[in-house]
Coordinates of C-alpha atoms in Angstrom, one line a residue:
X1181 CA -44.2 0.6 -40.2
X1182 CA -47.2 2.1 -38.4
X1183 CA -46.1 5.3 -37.2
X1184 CA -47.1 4.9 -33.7
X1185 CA -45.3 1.6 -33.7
X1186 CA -42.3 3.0 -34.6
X1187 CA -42.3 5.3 -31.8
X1188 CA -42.9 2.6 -29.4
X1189 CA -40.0 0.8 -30.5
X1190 CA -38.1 4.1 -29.9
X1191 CA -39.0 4.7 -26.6
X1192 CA -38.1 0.8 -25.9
X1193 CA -34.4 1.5 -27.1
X1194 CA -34.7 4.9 -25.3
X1195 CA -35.4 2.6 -22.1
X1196 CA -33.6 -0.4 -22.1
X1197 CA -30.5 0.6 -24.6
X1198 CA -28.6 -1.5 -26.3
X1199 CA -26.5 -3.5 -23.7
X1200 CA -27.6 -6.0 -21.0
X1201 CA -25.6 -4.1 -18.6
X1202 CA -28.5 -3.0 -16.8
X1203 CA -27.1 -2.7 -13.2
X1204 CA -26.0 1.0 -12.1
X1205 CA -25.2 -0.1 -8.0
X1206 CA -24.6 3.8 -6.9
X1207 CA -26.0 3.3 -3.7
X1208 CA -22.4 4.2 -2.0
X1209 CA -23.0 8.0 -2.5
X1210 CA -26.7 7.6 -1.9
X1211 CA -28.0 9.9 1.0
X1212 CA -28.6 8.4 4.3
X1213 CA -32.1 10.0 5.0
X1214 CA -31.2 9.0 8.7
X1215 CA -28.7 12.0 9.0
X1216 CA -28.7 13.8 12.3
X1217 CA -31.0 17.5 11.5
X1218 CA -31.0 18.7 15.1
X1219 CA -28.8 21.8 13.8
X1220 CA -29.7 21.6 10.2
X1221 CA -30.8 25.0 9.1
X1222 CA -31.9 23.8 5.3
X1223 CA -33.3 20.2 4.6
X1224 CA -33.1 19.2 0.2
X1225 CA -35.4 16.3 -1.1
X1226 CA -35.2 14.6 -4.2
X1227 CA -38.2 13.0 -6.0
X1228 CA -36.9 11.8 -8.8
X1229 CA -36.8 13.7 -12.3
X1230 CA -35.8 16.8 -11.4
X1231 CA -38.3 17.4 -8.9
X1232 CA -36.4 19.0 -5.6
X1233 CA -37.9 20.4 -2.8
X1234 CA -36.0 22.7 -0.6
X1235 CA -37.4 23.9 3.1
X1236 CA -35.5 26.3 5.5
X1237 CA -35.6 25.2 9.0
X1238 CA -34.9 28.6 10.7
X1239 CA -38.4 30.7 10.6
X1240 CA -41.5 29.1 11.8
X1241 CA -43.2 29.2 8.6
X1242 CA -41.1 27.0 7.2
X1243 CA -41.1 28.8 3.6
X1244 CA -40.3 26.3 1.3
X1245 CA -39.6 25.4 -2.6
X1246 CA -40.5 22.8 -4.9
X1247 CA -39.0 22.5 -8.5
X1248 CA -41.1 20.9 -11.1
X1249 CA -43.2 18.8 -8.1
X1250 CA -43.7 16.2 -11.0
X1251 CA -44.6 13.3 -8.8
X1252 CA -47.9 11.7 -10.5
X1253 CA -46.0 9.9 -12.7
X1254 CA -48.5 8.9 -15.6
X1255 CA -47.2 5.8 -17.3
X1256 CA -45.9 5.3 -20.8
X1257 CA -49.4 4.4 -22.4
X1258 CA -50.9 7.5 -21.2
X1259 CA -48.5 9.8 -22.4
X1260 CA -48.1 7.6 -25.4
X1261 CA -51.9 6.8 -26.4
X1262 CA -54.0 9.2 -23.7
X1263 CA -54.0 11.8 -22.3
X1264 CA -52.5 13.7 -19.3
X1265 CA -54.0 13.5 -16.0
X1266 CA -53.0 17.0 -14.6
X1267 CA -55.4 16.9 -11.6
X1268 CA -55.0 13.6 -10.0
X1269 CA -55.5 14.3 -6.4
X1270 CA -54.5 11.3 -5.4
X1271 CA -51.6 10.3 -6.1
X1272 CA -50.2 13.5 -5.6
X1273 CA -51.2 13.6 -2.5
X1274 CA -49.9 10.3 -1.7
X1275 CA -46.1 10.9 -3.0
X1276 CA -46.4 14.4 -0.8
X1277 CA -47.5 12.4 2.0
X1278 CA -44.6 9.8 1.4
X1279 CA -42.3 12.6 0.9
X1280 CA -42.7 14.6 4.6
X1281 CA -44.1 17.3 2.4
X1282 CA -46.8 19.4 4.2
X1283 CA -45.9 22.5 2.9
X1284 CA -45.0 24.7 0.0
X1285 CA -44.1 28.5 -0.7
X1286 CA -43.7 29.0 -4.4
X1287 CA -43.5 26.0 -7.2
X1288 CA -41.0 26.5 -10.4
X1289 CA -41.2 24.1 -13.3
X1290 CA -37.9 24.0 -15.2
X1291 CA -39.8 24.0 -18.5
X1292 CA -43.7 23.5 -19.9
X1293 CA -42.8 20.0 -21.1
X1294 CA -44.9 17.4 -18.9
X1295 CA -42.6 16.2 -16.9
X1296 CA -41.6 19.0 -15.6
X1297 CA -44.9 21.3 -15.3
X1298 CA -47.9 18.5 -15.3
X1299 CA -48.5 18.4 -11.2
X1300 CA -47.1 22.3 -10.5
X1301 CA -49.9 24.0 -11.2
X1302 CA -52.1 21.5 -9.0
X1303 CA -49.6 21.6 -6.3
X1304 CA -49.6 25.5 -6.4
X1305 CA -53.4 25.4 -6.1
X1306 CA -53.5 22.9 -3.2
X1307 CA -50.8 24.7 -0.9
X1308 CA -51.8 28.2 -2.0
X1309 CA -48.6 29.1 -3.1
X1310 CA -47.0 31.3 -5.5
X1311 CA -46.8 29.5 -9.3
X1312 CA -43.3 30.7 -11.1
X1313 CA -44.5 30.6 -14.8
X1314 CA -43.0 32.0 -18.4
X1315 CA -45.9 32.8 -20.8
X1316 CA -46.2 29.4 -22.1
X1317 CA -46.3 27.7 -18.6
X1318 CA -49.0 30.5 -17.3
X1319 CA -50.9 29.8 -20.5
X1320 CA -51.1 26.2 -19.9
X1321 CA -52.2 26.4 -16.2
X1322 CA -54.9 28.5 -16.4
X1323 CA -56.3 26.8 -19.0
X1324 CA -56.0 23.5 -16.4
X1325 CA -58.7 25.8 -14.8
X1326 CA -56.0 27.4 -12.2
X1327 CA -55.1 31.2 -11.4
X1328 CA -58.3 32.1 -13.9
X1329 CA -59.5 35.1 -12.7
X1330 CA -56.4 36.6 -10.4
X1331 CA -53.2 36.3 -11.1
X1332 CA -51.8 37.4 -8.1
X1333 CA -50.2 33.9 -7.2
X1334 CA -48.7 33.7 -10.6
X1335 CA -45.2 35.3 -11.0
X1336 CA -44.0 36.1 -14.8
X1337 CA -40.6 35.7 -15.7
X1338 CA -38.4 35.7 -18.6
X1339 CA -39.9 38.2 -20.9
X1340 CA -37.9 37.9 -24.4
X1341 CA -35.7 40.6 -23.5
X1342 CA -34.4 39.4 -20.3
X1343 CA -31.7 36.6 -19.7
X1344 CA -31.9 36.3 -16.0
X1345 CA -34.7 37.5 -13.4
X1346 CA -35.2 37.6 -9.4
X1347 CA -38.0 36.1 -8.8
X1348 CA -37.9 36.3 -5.3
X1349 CA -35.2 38.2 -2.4
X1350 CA -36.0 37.7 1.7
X1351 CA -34.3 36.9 4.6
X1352 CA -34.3 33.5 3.7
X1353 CA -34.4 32.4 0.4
X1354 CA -32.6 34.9 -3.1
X1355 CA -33.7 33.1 -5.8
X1356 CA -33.1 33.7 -9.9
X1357 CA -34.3 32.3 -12.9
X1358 CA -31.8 32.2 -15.7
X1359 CA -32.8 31.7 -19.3
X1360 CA -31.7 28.2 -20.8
X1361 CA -31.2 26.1 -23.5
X1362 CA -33.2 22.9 -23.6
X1363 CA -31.2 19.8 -25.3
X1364 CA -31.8 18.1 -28.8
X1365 CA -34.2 15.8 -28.0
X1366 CA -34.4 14.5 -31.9
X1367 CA -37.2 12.4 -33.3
X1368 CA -38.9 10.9 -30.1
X1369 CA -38.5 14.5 -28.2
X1370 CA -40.2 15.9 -31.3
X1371 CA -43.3 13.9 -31.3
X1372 CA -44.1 13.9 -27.0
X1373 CA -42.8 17.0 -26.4
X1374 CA -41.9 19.6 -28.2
X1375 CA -39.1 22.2 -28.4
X1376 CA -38.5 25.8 -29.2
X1377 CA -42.6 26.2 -29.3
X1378 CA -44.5 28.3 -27.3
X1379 CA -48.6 29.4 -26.8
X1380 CA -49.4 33.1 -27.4
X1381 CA -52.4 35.2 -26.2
X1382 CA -54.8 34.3 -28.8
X1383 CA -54.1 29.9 -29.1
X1384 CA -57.5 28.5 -28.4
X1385 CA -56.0 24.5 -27.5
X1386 CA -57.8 23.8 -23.9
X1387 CA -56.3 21.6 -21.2
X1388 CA -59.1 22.0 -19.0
X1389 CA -60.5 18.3 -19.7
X1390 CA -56.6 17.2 -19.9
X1391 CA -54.2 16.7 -22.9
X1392 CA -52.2 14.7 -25.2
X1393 CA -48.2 15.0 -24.1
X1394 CA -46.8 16.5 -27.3
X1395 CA -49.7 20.0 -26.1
X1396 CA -47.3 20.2 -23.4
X1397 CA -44.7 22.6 -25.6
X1398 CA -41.7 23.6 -24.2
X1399 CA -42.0 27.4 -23.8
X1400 CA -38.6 28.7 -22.2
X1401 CA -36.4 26.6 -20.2
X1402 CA -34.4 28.4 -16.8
X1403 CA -32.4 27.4 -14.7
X1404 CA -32.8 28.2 -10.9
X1405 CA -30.0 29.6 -8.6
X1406 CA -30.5 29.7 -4.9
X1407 CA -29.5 31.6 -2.1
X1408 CA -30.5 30.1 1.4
X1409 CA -29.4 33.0 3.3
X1410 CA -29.5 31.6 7.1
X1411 CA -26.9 28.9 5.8
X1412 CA -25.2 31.2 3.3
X1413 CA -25.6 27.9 0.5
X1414 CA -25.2 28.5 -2.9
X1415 CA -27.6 26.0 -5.1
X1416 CA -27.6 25.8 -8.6
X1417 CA -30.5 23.9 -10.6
X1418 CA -30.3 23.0 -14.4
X1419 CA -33.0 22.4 -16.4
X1420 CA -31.0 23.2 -19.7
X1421 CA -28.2 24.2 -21.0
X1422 CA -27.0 27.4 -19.2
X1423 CA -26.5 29.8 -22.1
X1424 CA -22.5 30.6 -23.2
X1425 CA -21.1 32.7 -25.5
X1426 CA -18.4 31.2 -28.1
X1427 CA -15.6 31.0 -28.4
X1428 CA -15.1 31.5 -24.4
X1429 CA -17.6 29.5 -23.4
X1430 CA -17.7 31.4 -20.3
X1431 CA -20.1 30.0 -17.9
X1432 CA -23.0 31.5 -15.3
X1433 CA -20.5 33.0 -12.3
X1434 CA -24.0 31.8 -10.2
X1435 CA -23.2 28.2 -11.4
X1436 CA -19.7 28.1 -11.2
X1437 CA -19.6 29.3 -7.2
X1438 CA -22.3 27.5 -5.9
X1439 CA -22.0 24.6 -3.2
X1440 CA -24.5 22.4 -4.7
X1441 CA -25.8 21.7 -8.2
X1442 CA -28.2 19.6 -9.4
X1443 CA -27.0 18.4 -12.8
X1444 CA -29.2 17.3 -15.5
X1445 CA -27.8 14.1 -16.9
X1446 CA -28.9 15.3 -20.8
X1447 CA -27.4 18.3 -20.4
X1448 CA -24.4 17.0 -19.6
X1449 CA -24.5 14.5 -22.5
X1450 CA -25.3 16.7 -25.3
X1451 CA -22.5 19.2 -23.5
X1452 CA -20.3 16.4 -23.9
X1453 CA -20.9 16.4 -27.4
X1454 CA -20.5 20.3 -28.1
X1455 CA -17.1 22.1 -28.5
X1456 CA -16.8 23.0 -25.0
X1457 CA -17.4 19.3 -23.5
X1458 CA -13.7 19.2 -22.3
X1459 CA -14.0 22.3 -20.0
X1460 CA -18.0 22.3 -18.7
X1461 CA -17.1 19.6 -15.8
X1462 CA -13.8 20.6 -15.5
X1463 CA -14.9 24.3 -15.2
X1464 CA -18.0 23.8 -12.5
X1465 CA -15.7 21.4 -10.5
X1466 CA -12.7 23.8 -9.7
X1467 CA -14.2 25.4 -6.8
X1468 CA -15.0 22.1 -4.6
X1469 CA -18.7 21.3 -4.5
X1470 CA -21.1 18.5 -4.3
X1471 CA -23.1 17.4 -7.6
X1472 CA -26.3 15.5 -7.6
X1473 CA -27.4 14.3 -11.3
X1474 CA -30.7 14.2 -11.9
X1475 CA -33.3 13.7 -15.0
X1476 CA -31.9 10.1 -15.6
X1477 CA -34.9 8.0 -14.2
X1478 CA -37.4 6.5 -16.2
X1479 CA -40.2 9.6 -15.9
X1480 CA -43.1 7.5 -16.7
X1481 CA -42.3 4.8 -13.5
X1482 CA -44.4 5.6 -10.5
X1483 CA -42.5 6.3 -7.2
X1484 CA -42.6 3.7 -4.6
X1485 CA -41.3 4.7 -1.8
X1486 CA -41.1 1.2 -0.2
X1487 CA -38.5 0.7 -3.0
X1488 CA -36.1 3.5 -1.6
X1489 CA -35.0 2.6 1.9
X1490 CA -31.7 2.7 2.8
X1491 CA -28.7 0.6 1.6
X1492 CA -31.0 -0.1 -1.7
X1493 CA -29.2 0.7 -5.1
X1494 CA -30.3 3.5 -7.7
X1495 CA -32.3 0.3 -9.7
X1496 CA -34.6 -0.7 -7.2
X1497 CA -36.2 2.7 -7.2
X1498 CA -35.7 4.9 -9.8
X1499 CA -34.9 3.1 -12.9
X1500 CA -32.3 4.7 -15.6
X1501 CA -33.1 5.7 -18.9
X1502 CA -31.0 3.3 -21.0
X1503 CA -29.5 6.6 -22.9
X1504 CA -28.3 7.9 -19.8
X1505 CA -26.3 4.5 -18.2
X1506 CA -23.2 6.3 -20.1
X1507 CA -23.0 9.4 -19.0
X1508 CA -23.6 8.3 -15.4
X1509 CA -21.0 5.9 -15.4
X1510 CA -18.4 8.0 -16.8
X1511 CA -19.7 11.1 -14.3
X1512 CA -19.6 8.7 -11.7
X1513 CA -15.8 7.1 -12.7
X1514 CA -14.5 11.1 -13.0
X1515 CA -16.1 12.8 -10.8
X1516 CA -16.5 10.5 -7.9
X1517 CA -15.1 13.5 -5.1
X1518 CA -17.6 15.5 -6.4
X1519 CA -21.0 13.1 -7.5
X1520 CA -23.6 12.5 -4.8
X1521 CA -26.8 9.8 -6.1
X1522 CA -29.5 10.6 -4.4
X1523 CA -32.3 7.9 -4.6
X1524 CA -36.1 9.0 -4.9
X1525 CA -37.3 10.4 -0.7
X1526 CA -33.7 10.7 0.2
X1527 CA -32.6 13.8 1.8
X1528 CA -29.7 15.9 2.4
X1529 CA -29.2 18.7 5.3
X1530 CA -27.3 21.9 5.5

């Protein structure tokens, strides 16, 4: 079988799974974007993925934070056949626009994978803001052409050594990177974007006139804990798997206390696979707080924000991977006190 074929057909069972139970009607924990903020301190947007954008409400500035800010969406054939559109103005600017977001402080992609860091360097370069990058991530965006000759808006993290790092401490926002594990991503993963790989001083391959998906290497995934400091919340952001130590298992005391965590949905379900699956949920869930999975929308489906008023279910506008339907249902069925959904534009105030 052609080769790229075969891939297709991958990505189609990836999509659509197995089952015709295609309806995943969590709209009764969805976010009412209609809450009352008069006293709200901290507003939280979700755009899908695992794109979150956190503003504080108490200083003038607003100073703000955007994870990953993948909101272009390119669609399967491009990242499939083409290549990556990491400058498109446009629609960017149109999911921003959509979004309420007018302003941003410092951008952190989870990873260098595309999904996560295609639009942040774009984003950091349109708002002025600081760029959070490993080596791998600052390689890639400045050769997009952004942060070439200073690289004073461009803050380092994660050297090998180092397993956690504060990448920034004010009066409003603490916030620190912790090294991660990205998941098994077998086959498919492989081919569009690769793990474990990372670009050193002296690689030569040029995104400056854009790039096939599988360039985007991961590099070194982090997670992200926050401090809002006004409201004294506790948020916790995977984008892997945080890193344990057998035969414990003991996990991040960051993660563990926190008020809010945004839970990658494949993390949880190669967790659930792994010695430790009968304690992770059970472990992050003893001190009461509220859990909003993300990474379980179809990446390559552009945002529609006319799709994700109020009272609409999860399907009408961010469409789940057909890998994922599992683990949602059975994190939604045991979790329920815990689990919030949170539809694309939807918002959540503390």
């Amino acid at each position: 079988m052609n080769f790229r074929l075969y891939m297709i057909l991958l990505i189609a069972i990836q999509s659509f799974g197995c089952t015709k139970s295609d309806k995943i009607p969590f709209k009764s924990g969805v976010i009412d974007s209609d809450v009352e903020f008069s006293e709200a301190k901290l507003q939280i947007k979700y755009l899908g993925n695992t794109s979150i954008y956190l503003q504080d409400l108490t200083d003038a500035k607003k100073p703000s934070i955007f994870i990953d800010g993948f909101v272009s969406r390119p669609n399967a054939g491009a990242f499939i056949f083409g290549k990556l559109n990491h400058e498109n103005i446009d629609e960017v600017d149109k999911q921003l626009e959509d979004g309420g977001i007018d302003s941003v402080s410092i951008v952190i992609p989870l990873h260098s994978h595309f999904d996560h860091l295609l639009d942040a360097p774009l984003i950091a370069s349109l708002y002025k803001s600081k760029l959070v990058t490993t080596k791998t991530s600052k390689y890639i965006a400045k050769s997009m052409g952004y942060f070439v000759n200073d690289d004073t808006d461009i803050l380092l993290v994660l050297e090998d050594a180092i397993s956690s790092e504060i990448v920034l401490d004010n009066d409003i926002f603490t916030i620190v990177v912790e090294k991660a594990k990205h998941v098994d991503t077998g086959i498919l993963g492989d081919f569009f974007a690769p793990i474990g790989k990372r670009y050193g001083q002296d690689e030569v391959i040029s995104f400056e006139n854009h790039q096939i998906s599988r360039s985007y290497i991961e590099g070194q995934s982090i997670n992200v804990h926050i401090v809002h400091k006004p409201t004294q919340t506790s948020i916790y952001i995977l984008g892997g798997k945080p890193l344990i130590v057998p035969p414990n298992y003991l996990l991040p005391k960051s993660l563990l206390e926190s008020d809010l965590v945004f839970l990658s949905i494949p993390v949880l379900k190669e967790l659930n696979e792994e010695q430790h699956k009968n304690s992770f949920m059970d472990s992050i869930t003893e001190i009461p707080k509220t859990i909003v999975p993300t990474h379980w929308d179809k990446f390559y489906r552009k945002l529609d924000k006319s799709k994700c008023q109020k009272g609409l279910d999860l399907n009408k506008c961010l469409k789940p991977m057909g890998t994922s339907k599992p683990t949602m249902r059975k994190l939604d069925k045991d979790y329920s006190k815990n689990v919030v959904w949170m539809t694309a534009f939807s918002q959540m105030y503390f």
